XYZ file of C-alpha atoms in Angstrom:
745
model
C -31.503 -21.022 10.851
C -28.592 -19.428 12.725
C -28.699 -22.161 15.360
C -28.388 -24.819 12.655
C -25.322 -23.390 10.952
C -22.718 -24.666 13.438
C -24.044 -28.168 12.895
C -24.149 -27.787 9.120
C -20.521 -26.707 8.966
C -19.332 -28.675 12.022
C -17.845 -27.174 15.122
C -14.426 -26.790 13.509
C -15.927 -24.078 11.299
C -16.722 -21.946 14.350
C -13.103 -21.351 15.277
C -12.412 -17.610 15.431
C -11.085 -15.554 12.583
C -9.878 -11.985 12.971
C -12.206 -9.286 11.695
C -11.160 -5.700 12.413
C -9.079 -7.017 15.299
C -12.043 -8.753 16.998
C -12.492 -12.538 17.127
C -15.760 -13.484 15.430
C -16.908 -17.122 15.236
C -17.127 -18.071 11.590
C -20.586 -19.634 11.929
C -21.837 -16.208 13.066
C -20.377 -14.645 9.930
C -22.170 -17.255 7.838
C -25.331 -16.643 9.834
C -25.215 -12.921 9.124
C -24.757 -13.657 5.430
C -27.767 -15.956 5.517
C -29.906 -13.244 7.090
C -28.812 -10.766 4.433
C -29.704 -13.168 1.659
C -33.018 -14.362 3.071
C -34.367 -11.072 4.399
C -32.759 -8.238 2.504
C -31.805 -9.637 -0.859
C -28.269 -8.821 -2.080
C -25.984 -7.309 0.572
C -25.485 -3.582 0.278
C -22.115 -2.679 -1.132
C -21.176 0.884 -1.945
C -18.106 1.944 -3.875
C -14.704 0.793 -2.643
C -13.456 3.064 0.151
C -10.299 3.197 2.257
C -9.343 4.974 5.474
C -5.735 6.056 6.030
C -4.729 5.127 9.584
C -1.048 6.089 9.278
C -1.690 9.509 10.841
C -3.047 7.899 14.007
C -0.154 7.955 16.534
C -1.408 4.663 17.955
C -0.502 2.960 14.666
C 3.224 3.614 15.158
C 3.856 4.757 11.561
C 6.470 7.551 11.398
C 8.030 6.971 7.965
C 9.773 9.911 6.315
C 11.722 9.449 3.092
C 15.255 10.835 3.262
C 16.572 12.574 0.155
C 19.300 11.165 -2.058
C 22.797 12.633 -1.792
C 22.363 14.252 -5.220
C 19.717 16.591 -3.817
C 22.531 18.947 -2.760
C 23.712 19.165 -6.390
C 20.165 19.814 -7.592
C 19.711 22.562 -5.046
C 23.044 24.120 -5.977
C 21.955 24.230 -9.616
C 18.661 25.820 -8.613
C 20.446 28.494 -6.588
C 22.851 29.256 -9.453
C 19.907 29.816 -11.807
C 18.647 32.589 -9.550
C 21.827 34.507 -10.288
C 22.225 33.399 -13.891
C 18.921 32.313 -15.456
C 19.179 29.459 -17.949
C 17.039 27.958 -20.720
C 14.428 25.485 -19.556
C 16.376 22.598 -21.050
C 19.314 23.590 -18.870
C 17.469 22.160 -15.877
C 17.487 18.757 -17.565
C 21.230 18.612 -16.890
C 20.641 18.606 -13.137
C 20.333 15.382 -11.108
C 17.064 13.483 -11.471
C 14.710 12.074 -8.796
C 16.756 13.411 -5.893
C 13.952 12.628 -3.464
C 14.779 8.963 -3.986
C 12.574 5.985 -4.796
C 10.349 4.698 -2.000
C 9.505 0.985 -2.233
C 7.164 -1.110 -0.076
C 6.988 -4.818 0.761
C 4.200 -6.494 2.740
C 5.521 -9.687 4.330
C 5.113 -11.694 7.502
C 8.690 -11.289 8.688
C 8.157 -13.228 11.936
C 5.691 -15.893 10.712
C 3.135 -14.920 13.351
C 0.135 -14.742 11.011
C -0.130 -11.014 10.333
C 1.413 -8.784 7.690
C 4.296 -6.461 8.456
C 5.507 -3.440 6.472
C 9.018 -2.950 5.109
C 9.842 0.239 3.207
C 13.061 1.556 1.703
C 14.670 4.864 2.623
C 17.481 7.195 1.658
C 21.068 7.441 2.913
C 21.367 8.241 6.602
C 17.869 6.942 7.370
C 16.945 3.359 8.200
C 14.780 1.286 5.918
C 11.728 0.765 8.097
C 10.284 -2.470 9.447
C 6.910 -2.050 11.104
C 5.944 -5.273 12.857
C 2.182 -5.833 12.999
C 1.004 -6.494 16.577
C -2.470 -7.774 15.710
C -1.797 -11.398 16.592
C 0.413 -10.637 19.590
C -1.908 -8.151 21.279
C -5.273 -8.497 19.541
C -5.057 -4.833 18.572
C -4.146 -3.613 15.116
C -1.009 -1.464 15.252
C 2.708 -1.603 14.544
C 5.951 -1.819 16.494
C 8.887 -0.004 14.892
C 11.761 -2.480 14.587
C 13.680 -0.455 12.005
C 16.773 0.152 14.112
C 17.096 -3.482 15.211
C 15.770 -5.392 12.181
C 19.200 -6.053 10.708
C 17.879 -4.859 7.321
C 18.018 -1.130 8.030
C 20.613 -0.431 5.290
C 21.065 3.014 6.830
C 24.115 3.793 4.700
C 22.409 2.847 1.423
C 20.210 4.935 -0.862
C 17.660 2.142 -1.219
C 15.277 1.855 -4.173
C 13.091 -1.193 -4.760
C 12.632 -4.273 -2.611
C 11.389 -7.831 -3.102
C 11.249 -10.900 -0.885
C 10.925 -14.667 -0.903
C 12.302 -17.778 0.751
C 15.609 -17.825 -1.084
C 17.084 -20.660 1.001
C 13.867 -22.699 1.447
C 14.101 -22.660 5.228
C 10.522 -21.508 5.871
C 10.841 -17.738 6.135
C 11.105 -14.864 3.692
C 14.421 -13.196 2.917
C 14.807 -9.611 1.678
C 16.567 -8.237 -1.391
C 17.064 -4.467 -1.403
C 18.196 -2.475 -4.438
C 20.803 0.281 -4.301
C 20.782 3.539 -6.244
C 23.999 3.314 -8.243
C 25.315 0.993 -5.549
C 25.379 -2.736 -4.895
C 22.187 -4.536 -3.935
C 21.820 -6.012 -0.449
C 20.650 -9.493 0.512
C 19.256 -10.084 4.007
C 18.705 -13.581 5.349
C 15.727 -13.990 7.660
C 16.789 -15.649 10.878
C 13.780 -16.049 13.129
C 12.155 -12.747 12.198
C 15.291 -10.615 12.255
C 17.640 -10.200 9.314
C 21.356 -10.734 8.783
C 23.166 -9.224 5.800
C 24.724 -11.797 3.471
C 28.175 -10.807 2.242
C 29.478 -11.573 -1.262
C 26.204 -13.123 -2.384
C 26.840 -12.539 -6.095
C 23.674 -10.558 -6.829
C 25.089 -7.139 -5.953
C 24.795 -6.051 -9.579
C 27.508 -3.392 -9.611
C 26.718 0.311 -9.594
C 23.786 0.367 -12.006
C 20.651 2.349 -11.180
C 18.747 -0.641 -9.822
C 15.061 0.206 -9.474
C 12.636 -2.776 -9.219
C 13.076 -6.502 -8.654
C 11.134 -9.740 -8.751
C 11.785 -13.344 -7.733
C 10.945 -16.543 -9.589
C 12.412 -19.936 -10.422
C 13.717 -19.768 -13.998
C 14.909 -23.370 -14.358
C 12.646 -25.416 -12.095
C 15.335 -26.304 -9.571
C 13.193 -25.209 -6.619
C 15.292 -22.134 -5.880
C 14.175 -18.534 -6.403
C 16.186 -16.491 -8.863
C 16.068 -12.690 -9.082
C 15.392 -10.341 -12.015
C 16.325 -6.666 -11.681
C 15.029 -3.716 -13.711
C 17.612 -0.993 -14.216
C 17.377 2.652 -15.261
C 20.025 5.097 -16.462
C 22.611 7.580 -15.247
C 20.518 9.629 -12.818
C 22.946 12.556 -12.769
C 20.836 14.108 -15.555
C 17.525 13.693 -17.384
C 19.255 13.285 -20.743
C 18.345 9.595 -21.012
C 14.680 10.597 -20.888
C 14.743 13.543 -23.259
C 17.743 13.222 -25.587
C 19.775 9.992 -25.618
C 17.802 6.787 -26.292
C 20.295 4.088 -25.290
C 23.867 5.048 -24.410
C 23.119 6.288 -20.883
C 20.974 3.328 -19.852
C 21.858 0.326 -17.688
C 20.975 -3.156 -18.922
C 18.609 -5.295 -16.874
C 20.001 -8.170 -14.861
C 19.131 -11.755 -13.961
C 20.758 -13.615 -11.073
C 20.603 -17.401 -10.766
C 20.276 -18.882 -7.291
C 23.073 -21.423 -6.939
C 22.026 -22.487 -3.449
C 23.379 -21.465 -0.090
C 22.310 -17.837 -0.723
C 24.917 -17.541 -3.484
C 24.028 -16.200 -6.934
C 25.604 -15.994 -10.366
C 24.920 -13.356 -13.003
C 23.283 -15.011 -16.023
C 22.088 -11.779 -17.641
C 24.257 -12.134 -20.724
C 23.583 -15.835 -21.323
C 19.875 -16.046 -20.490
C 18.631 -14.028 -23.470
C 17.072 -11.128 -21.544
C 19.304 -8.652 -23.406
C 18.383 -9.906 -26.876
C 15.890 -7.454 -28.415
C 15.331 -5.736 -31.724
C 14.448 -2.094 -31.202
C 14.436 0.983 -33.412
C 17.195 3.578 -33.441
C 20.051 1.179 -32.798
C 21.855 -1.692 -34.465
C 22.851 -3.102 -31.095
C 21.267 -6.579 -30.764
C 21.365 -6.104 -26.980
C 20.195 -2.530 -26.449
C 20.039 -1.051 -22.972
C 16.540 0.240 -22.317
C 14.971 2.317 -19.557
C 13.063 -0.192 -17.418
C 10.965 0.805 -14.421
C 9.074 -2.386 -13.613
C 9.638 -6.131 -13.660
C 7.673 -9.178 -12.660
C 8.407 -12.884 -13.010
C 5.258 -14.824 -13.893
C 4.156 -17.762 -16.014
C 2.330 -15.455 -18.407
C 1.566 -18.204 -20.943
C 0.807 -20.816 -18.241
C 3.020 -23.477 -19.762
C 4.577 -24.435 -16.436
C 7.679 -22.236 -16.344
C 8.530 -18.711 -15.238
C 8.648 -15.913 -17.796
C 9.902 -12.371 -17.214
C 8.036 -9.138 -18.000
C 9.751 -5.748 -18.112
C 8.001 -2.379 -18.350
C 10.137 -0.172 -20.633
C 9.902 3.580 -21.121
C 9.607 5.391 -24.443
C 10.080 8.580 -22.356
C 10.041 11.931 -24.197
C 11.269 10.554 -27.519
C 8.702 10.064 -30.315
C 7.736 6.521 -31.224
C 7.595 5.092 -34.740
C 4.065 6.327 -35.386
C 5.254 9.871 -34.648
C 8.315 9.700 -36.905
C 10.728 8.354 -34.306
C 11.328 4.782 -33.283
C 9.941 2.334 -30.746
C 11.850 1.403 -27.602
C 9.277 1.546 -24.770
C 7.478 -1.791 -24.946
C 5.976 -4.111 -22.420
C 8.726 -6.676 -22.948
C 7.797 -10.310 -22.390
C 10.636 -12.818 -22.258
C 9.270 -16.336 -22.700
C 11.081 -19.175 -20.945
C 11.858 -22.459 -22.689
C 11.848 -24.171 -19.291
C 15.619 -24.156 -18.822
C 16.124 -20.479 -18.066
C 16.704 -19.399 -21.664
C 14.438 -16.589 -22.804
C 13.074 -15.336 -26.115
C 11.797 -11.788 -26.438
C 8.184 -11.327 -27.524
C 7.337 -7.633 -27.006
C 3.663 -6.748 -26.762
C 2.950 -4.793 -29.930
C -0.744 -4.251 -30.494
C -1.118 -0.802 -32.015
C 0.592 2.572 -32.388
C 0.398 3.210 -28.637
C 2.190 -0.001 -27.617
C 5.515 1.818 -27.293
C 4.816 4.078 -24.341
C 6.037 5.055 -20.872
C 5.324 1.869 -18.934
C 5.888 2.393 -15.215
C 4.379 -0.502 -13.217
C 2.953 -3.981 -13.737
C 0.186 -6.047 -12.167
C -1.023 -9.446 -13.398
C -4.289 -11.390 -13.052
C -7.378 -12.603 -14.884
C -9.532 -9.516 -15.465
C -12.140 -11.092 -17.747
C -12.411 -14.537 -16.132
C -11.382 -16.477 -19.208
C -8.433 -18.278 -17.606
C -5.619 -16.194 -19.112
C -3.404 -13.772 -17.200
C -3.945 -10.153 -18.208
C -1.789 -7.104 -17.496
C -2.352 -3.714 -15.933
C 0.370 -1.188 -16.711
C 0.823 2.370 -15.469
C 1.656 5.064 -18.008
C 2.047 8.853 -18.307
C -1.697 9.342 -18.519
C -3.584 11.912 -20.559
C -2.558 15.144 -18.811
C 1.234 15.133 -18.600
C 2.099 15.015 -22.289
C -0.043 17.960 -23.446
C 1.087 20.020 -20.433
C 4.797 19.452 -21.089
C 4.943 19.121 -24.878
C 5.877 15.440 -24.806
C 5.068 13.465 -27.998
C 2.645 12.893 -29.522
C 2.105 16.518 -30.520
C -0.710 17.332 -30.804
C -1.758 14.942 -28.067
C -4.830 12.746 -28.447
C -6.709 11.137 -25.574
C -5.583 7.607 -24.798
C -2.197 7.802 -26.519
C -0.359 7.365 -23.202
C -3.186 6.001 -21.088
C -2.678 3.905 -17.989
C -4.550 0.803 -19.062
C -5.089 -2.927 -19.017
C -3.990 -5.354 -21.726
C -5.928 -8.583 -22.300
C -4.156 -11.875 -22.906
C -5.757 -13.795 -25.793
C -4.195 -17.080 -24.671
C -2.408 -17.734 -27.960
C 0.637 -15.522 -27.439
C -1.171 -12.391 -28.602
C -2.751 -9.546 -26.654
C -5.594 -7.081 -27.133
C -5.914 -3.468 -26.061
C -9.598 -2.973 -25.229
C -9.153 0.746 -24.661
C -9.974 2.649 -21.511
C -13.075 4.711 -22.229
C -12.088 7.694 -20.082
C -9.019 9.898 -19.503
C -6.344 8.558 -17.168
C -3.647 10.106 -14.994
C 0.031 9.466 -14.333
C 0.755 6.137 -12.671
C 3.604 4.650 -10.661
C 2.714 1.806 -8.299
C -0.442 -0.159 -9.055
C -2.398 -3.210 -7.978
C -4.889 -5.821 -9.189
C -7.116 -7.174 -6.420
C -10.786 -7.888 -5.704
C -11.197 -4.776 -3.573
C -14.955 -5.177 -2.985
C -15.071 -9.000 -2.743
C -17.653 -9.243 -5.524
C -15.832 -11.998 -7.409
C -13.752 -10.091 -9.968
C -10.445 -8.234 -9.987
C -10.359 -4.459 -9.658
C -7.491 -2.070 -10.373
C -5.811 0.744 -8.477
C -2.903 3.082 -9.106
C -1.087 6.120 -7.735
C 1.624 8.345 -9.101
C 3.518 11.611 -9.402
C 6.299 12.474 -11.860
C 9.132 14.887 -11.031
C 10.922 16.215 -14.125
C 12.887 18.957 -12.310
C 11.142 21.963 -13.829
C 7.699 20.783 -12.782
C 6.054 17.992 -10.861
C 3.000 16.156 -12.120
C 0.355 15.896 -9.401
C -2.670 14.785 -11.417
C -3.384 11.471 -9.647
C -5.827 11.674 -6.712
C -5.565 7.922 -6.151
C -7.641 5.916 -8.623
C -9.639 2.726 -8.201
C -11.194 1.054 -11.245
C -14.031 -1.284 -10.250
C -14.548 -4.243 -12.572
C -18.062 -4.577 -13.954
C -18.999 -8.221 -13.524
C -15.654 -9.696 -14.607
C -16.071 -8.019 -17.992
C -12.733 -6.152 -17.908
C -14.700 -2.944 -18.297
C -14.404 -0.574 -15.374
C -16.180 2.101 -13.409
C -13.844 4.848 -12.232
C -13.767 5.552 -8.489
C -11.845 8.749 -7.667
C -12.899 8.973 -4.016
C -11.812 5.567 -2.724
C -8.675 7.099 -1.217
C -9.934 9.909 0.984
C -6.615 11.712 1.484
C -5.243 14.384 -0.841
C -2.891 12.325 -2.984
C -2.347 15.216 -5.391
C 0.131 16.661 -2.869
C 2.136 13.427 -2.527
C 4.890 12.025 -4.691
C 3.460 8.529 -4.383
C 5.627 5.780 -5.886
C 5.681 2.450 -4.058
C 2.330 0.669 -3.760
C 1.710 -2.749 -2.203
C -1.495 -4.608 -1.365
C -2.413 -7.101 1.349
C -4.843 -7.779 4.180
C -3.162 -5.984 7.084
C -5.948 -6.304 9.646
C -6.997 -9.868 8.738
C -10.609 -8.911 8.070
C -10.887 -10.472 4.610
C -10.510 -7.234 2.630
C -7.389 -6.114 0.776
C -5.676 -2.987 2.125
C -3.112 -0.729 0.438
C 0.193 0.740 1.636
C 1.856 3.552 -0.297
C 5.170 5.354 0.119
C 5.981 8.807 -1.280
C 9.347 10.383 -1.982
C 8.135 13.962 -1.499
C 5.280 16.189 -0.404
C 4.216 19.537 -1.845
C 3.346 22.157 0.747
C 0.493 24.690 0.378
C 1.398 27.767 -1.621
C 3.620 25.987 -4.113
C 3.166 27.595 -7.580
C 0.899 25.415 -9.686
C -1.413 25.328 -12.675
C -4.235 23.081 -13.820
C -3.351 21.167 -16.968
C -4.555 22.838 -20.170
C -5.763 19.393 -21.226
C -9.421 19.339 -20.221
C -11.666 16.411 -21.134
C -14.884 17.337 -19.366
C -14.388 14.837 -16.524
C -13.812 15.070 -12.775
C -10.085 14.408 -13.159
C -9.688 17.746 -14.956
C -9.897 19.559 -11.627
C -7.153 17.472 -9.994
C -4.680 17.670 -12.897
C -2.293 19.897 -10.937
C 1.253 20.687 -12.061
C 3.628 22.330 -9.580
C 6.408 24.490 -10.999
C 9.927 24.834 -9.645
C 10.972 27.686 -11.966
C 9.816 31.084 -13.188
C 10.261 32.071 -16.822
C 11.170 35.574 -17.975
C 8.951 36.074 -21.066
C 11.329 38.693 -22.478
C 14.302 36.319 -22.606
C 12.749 32.871 -22.320
C 15.222 32.113 -19.528
C 14.175 30.450 -16.288
C 15.241 30.602 -12.668
C 14.352 28.682 -9.541
C 11.323 30.070 -7.717
C 12.695 29.193 -4.269
C 10.146 26.497 -3.415
C 11.266 23.060 -2.256
C 9.365 19.851 -1.693
C 9.294 18.150 1.699
C 10.323 14.551 2.452
C 7.706 11.939 1.590
C 5.550 9.887 3.935
C 3.585 6.629 4.100
C -0.126 5.837 4.016
C -1.774 2.711 5.396
C -5.144 2.549 3.688
C -7.586 0.169 5.390
C -10.373 -1.196 3.210
C -13.749 -0.327 4.705
C -15.354 -3.512 3.388
C -18.414 -4.383 1.370
C -20.319 -6.955 3.432
C -19.211 -9.713 1.061
C -17.144 -12.785 1.858
C -13.672 -13.795 0.741
C -11.008 -16.477 1.024
C -7.217 -16.274 1.063
C -4.611 -18.882 0.220
C -0.977 -19.260 1.207
C 0.791 -21.413 -1.363
C 3.656 -23.501 0.023
C 6.047 -25.376 -2.226
C 7.267 -28.782 -1.062
C 10.780 -28.936 -2.514
C 12.998 -30.669 0.004
C 9.979 -31.832 2.019
C 8.558 -34.669 -0.049
C 9.610 -36.734 -3.040
C 8.726 -35.006 -6.269
C 8.378 -31.558 -4.689
C 9.626 -28.983 -7.190
C 8.387 -25.591 -6.027
C 10.133 -23.101 -3.736
C 8.764 -22.869 -0.199
C 7.200 -19.435 -0.847
C 5.044 -20.943 -3.599
C 6.103 -18.136 -5.917
C 5.272 -18.997 -9.528
C 2.027 -20.843 -8.783
C -1.254 -19.725 -10.351
C -4.318 -20.095 -8.110
C -7.809 -20.296 -9.590
C -10.906 -19.915 -7.493
C -14.554 -20.456 -8.379
C -17.209 -19.388 -5.874
C -20.511 -21.254 -6.086
C -22.392 -20.104 -9.195
C -19.630 -17.586 -9.900
C -16.823 -16.921 -12.348
C -13.407 -18.523 -12.127
C -10.731 -15.946 -11.309
C -7.009 -16.648 -11.676
C -4.215 -14.960 -9.722
C -0.486 -15.693 -9.868
C 1.734 -15.724 -6.788
C 4.267 -13.001 -7.573
C 7.654 -12.348 -5.997
C 7.565 -8.652 -6.889
C 5.425 -6.465 -9.153
C 3.846 -2.985 -9.090
C 6.732 -0.459 -8.954
C 9.608 -0.768 -6.471
C 7.356 -3.014 -4.394
C 5.896 -6.409 -3.570
C 2.384 -7.382 -2.519
C 1.495 -9.932 0.113
C 2.238 -13.468 -1.106
C -1.183 -14.775 -0.058
C -3.726 -14.568 -2.878
C -7.173 -13.218 -2.071
C -10.496 -13.991 -3.785
C -13.849 -12.333 -3.233
C -16.873 -14.629 -2.970
C -19.716 -12.116 -3.262
C -22.536 -13.906 -1.380
C -21.450 -17.467 -2.234
C -21.273 -19.902 0.662
C -18.504 -22.071 -0.728
C -16.184 -22.442 -3.672
C -13.427 -24.496 -5.268
C -9.724 -23.692 -5.400
C -7.233 -25.051 -7.870
C -3.473 -24.522 -7.955
C -1.417 -24.792 -11.121
C 2.129 -25.316 -9.866
C 5.319 -24.544 -11.725
C 6.237 -27.739 -13.539
C 2.625 -28.486 -14.484
C 1.109 -30.258 -11.467
C -2.474 -29.281 -10.607
C -4.060 -29.684 -7.142
C -7.663 -28.979 -6.175
C -9.527 -28.182 -2.951
C -13.327 -28.372 -2.765
C -15.723 -26.715 -0.327
C -13.785 -23.615 0.697
C -15.879 -21.329 2.888
C -16.028 -17.549 3.410
C -13.491 -16.225 5.903
C -10.999 -19.051 5.460
C -7.286 -18.325 5.137
C -5.761 -21.636 4.122
C -2.420 -23.170 3.297
C -2.381 -24.760 -0.153
C 0.728 -26.955 -0.198
C 2.276 -28.384 -3.312
C 1.134 -32.007 -3.511
C 3.368 -33.285 -6.339
C 0.623 -35.564 -7.669
C -1.180 -34.158 -10.688
C -4.946 -34.453 -10.565
C -4.912 -34.878 -14.354
C -2.640 -37.915 -14.193
C -3.163 -40.974 -16.370
C -1.895 -43.121 -13.496
C -4.272 -45.612 -11.886
C -6.100 -44.356 -8.809
C -4.170 -46.305 -6.165
C -0.852 -45.042 -7.473
C -2.159 -41.483 -7.420
C -3.689 -41.955 -3.956
C -0.408 -43.326 -2.593
C 1.438 -40.316 -3.992
C -1.053 -37.952 -2.341
C -1.055 -39.631 1.061
C 2.738 -39.892 1.124
C 3.160 -36.196 0.291
C 0.572 -35.091 2.859
C 2.251 -37.173 5.542
C 5.603 -35.523 4.764
C 4.025 -32.055 4.793
C 2.373 -32.767 8.138
C 5.615 -34.070 9.635
C 7.408 -30.944 8.391
C 4.890 -28.787 10.257
C 3.489 -27.140 7.126
C -0.060 -28.449 7.682
C -2.053 -29.933 10.554
C -3.420 -33.458 10.627
C -6.975 -32.230 10.077
C -5.941 -30.126 7.107
C -4.068 -33.101 5.637
C -7.302 -35.127 5.836
C -9.225 -32.345 4.151
C -6.660 -31.931 1.369
C -6.512 -35.675 0.834
C -10.286 -36.031 0.568
C -10.396 -33.304 -2.084
C -7.466 -34.790 -3.975
C -9.109 -38.204 -4.126
C -12.429 -36.719 -5.227
C -10.691 -34.617 -7.855
C -9.223 -37.731 -9.451
C -12.734 -38.779 -10.434
C -13.634 -35.263 -11.540
C -10.759 -34.593 -13.910
C -13.033 -33.398 -16.679
C -14.653 -30.856 -14.337
C -18.118 -32.327 -14.908
C -18.963 -32.873 -11.237
C -20.178 -30.095 -9.021
C -20.296 -28.900 -5.465
C -21.459 -25.541 -6.757
C -22.917 -26.078 -10.236
C -20.866 -23.084 -11.246
C -19.059 -22.439 -14.444
C -16.656 -19.940 -15.826
C -17.443 -17.632 -18.682
C -14.806 -19.534 -20.600
C -14.466 -23.276 -20.096
C -10.784 -23.019 -20.924
C -10.138 -21.207 -17.677
C -9.614 -24.318 -15.608
C -11.096 -27.536 -14.362
C -11.947 -25.858 -11.089
C -15.361 -24.589 -12.027
C -16.955 -27.562 -10.374
C -16.479 -30.054 -7.613
C -16.948 -33.719 -7.150
C -20.202 -35.558 -6.589
C -18.192 -38.089 -4.616
C -19.409 -38.073 -1.015
C -15.846 -38.391 0.173
C -15.347 -34.726 -0.592
C -17.542 -33.897 2.379
C -14.726 -35.078 4.629
C -12.951 -31.839 3.829
C -15.259 -30.080 6.261
C -13.211 -31.629 8.992
C -11.510 -28.351 9.690
C -8.700 -26.123 8.702
C -8.975 -22.786 10.358
C -5.870 -23.724 12.329
C -4.039 -23.689 9.003
C -4.131 -19.956 8.571
C -2.441 -18.726 5.443
C 0.913 -17.932 7.079
C 3.391 -20.622 7.902
């Protein structure tokens, strides 16, 4: 059987792909899968597991997060309290989050076909750029280009970061947020970066925290949304003052030529109705933002994760301000607020956002980090008394009609900052992960050991995995989290960045909230102060945290196959091309043979402070082929049949909708013309153009999705037309190769 496979899939299928740094012919991978199926039944797959390689000197990872300048003021306040003890609330007047905010971006800065790591740092320390050497040397490891990258921003206290091809020249540019300072824009020029002066998206001196890119008006240029916080000189915005100390969120329109204009006030993103204020444009505390077509109507919407913080919500006698805010686009860049209000726990402390189809019904669901079930009862944060699930980190299901459902969690959760939604075990559904630690001056929440939630058969019910991340995350102030396949082995890896570490011996307690689960033992809270019970006054205990570090968590694999896709917009390349060159804003749907259809959007920033790899990754379980479909911004749909395990393919925007009412020859001319232009532009090879064309022609005759290369179907027929392939023999031409079109361009 193994000798036949190269013939079955043609010699082009045996071109090497990288697996753990070693070239393995793809027909041998398929052969091994065949042996597993025929001899052993289903392939063995244990729980998801990662291995942190950042501590290996050979990796070249030396990241250390520098503190913010305000740390000196915090320390001075601590020292003063040793002489003159103060009430606990007195510590809330000291500067907040002085360890800084550590963001991560996984991008291919030099377009060489492997993922590099960019992470933000504090003043006096360079933002790091670790260039992956896998393709250059054949060995997985990184070269530190921080000092020469051009995007070091050494003088800036950098917070979040996002990236995308802002000038549509074929490489990804960087946008770096400043802590109470102007944001920086770095143009990518051949793998190195040049700072752009007077770009118009500086944003003043707000507390810029997270950003995301997307095209708000369909002009083919990426715009930028920025989530802003509050005056970080104190914690009062979190514990006392609901609005006055906050900074409004911002939206910058790309005018071309790497110049931006501030459309925050005119776009509608400030228009909200919230309790406790008569201001029609209240300034909220926003930690997370992502730009995504959440209702899949062909335009880019904006989601903000707002924080209720320590103030009671309406159900507790206060008022609601901390919603998952969705701003729906009318297609022109004008937005209408539609906050997600499901139940009494909808106004909460939302910290991070991930988006994808968790239940395989074709809609885009949300995963949002929250305070968890240990912090509130430990610190007296509402609701009092606390009940399990009130502030749970959890997923929200999109009903597809503008409404959402909260299915509940089913187990206690912990504090969350950065998160992710990926098929971590390649079994054909999306899993969840999150990390987090909260520093509120008097104590530091360290209850999160690093959590993976494994999806049970695309049901959006999850099995908790608390051992996937082997390191001791309860000692790390983990914030930034980004996902991507760093070693090109077909499994999604995770990079995290922390703003502090807690050394052994630091005074701590276990949370009094105990639920009878394994997490109870890791619910650690480290204290910075001692309280005199006779006076109730507190003083600093003399312990400090250490600067934070980085982890590079390599997925140990499951023995199951996967595919990855690099979406490439064709604006400026071919007539009718509308989508930015990064493909940001597209929604990719993939159906493995006899499997469920899973949908993933291409996001220009999500999680917290961070951005995942732009390539979208789909597990195939043991399927031998599948069908991909791309829903492009503007409404065009393209389809590719017969995608095989191990492939990493470019999916270019072919501005010819498969669902057209046009006659076939008009459609076929549109397709062939676009593919010719894409080939001439160097975005795809000739063989890949033939393959894409064959699928496009076949798809024309399969617009109702009734044909089938895989006889598969989604749990919900509304998910897409991609749950089947064409019976037309011409689709077999798409075997004519593509491995030379790896998913990086």
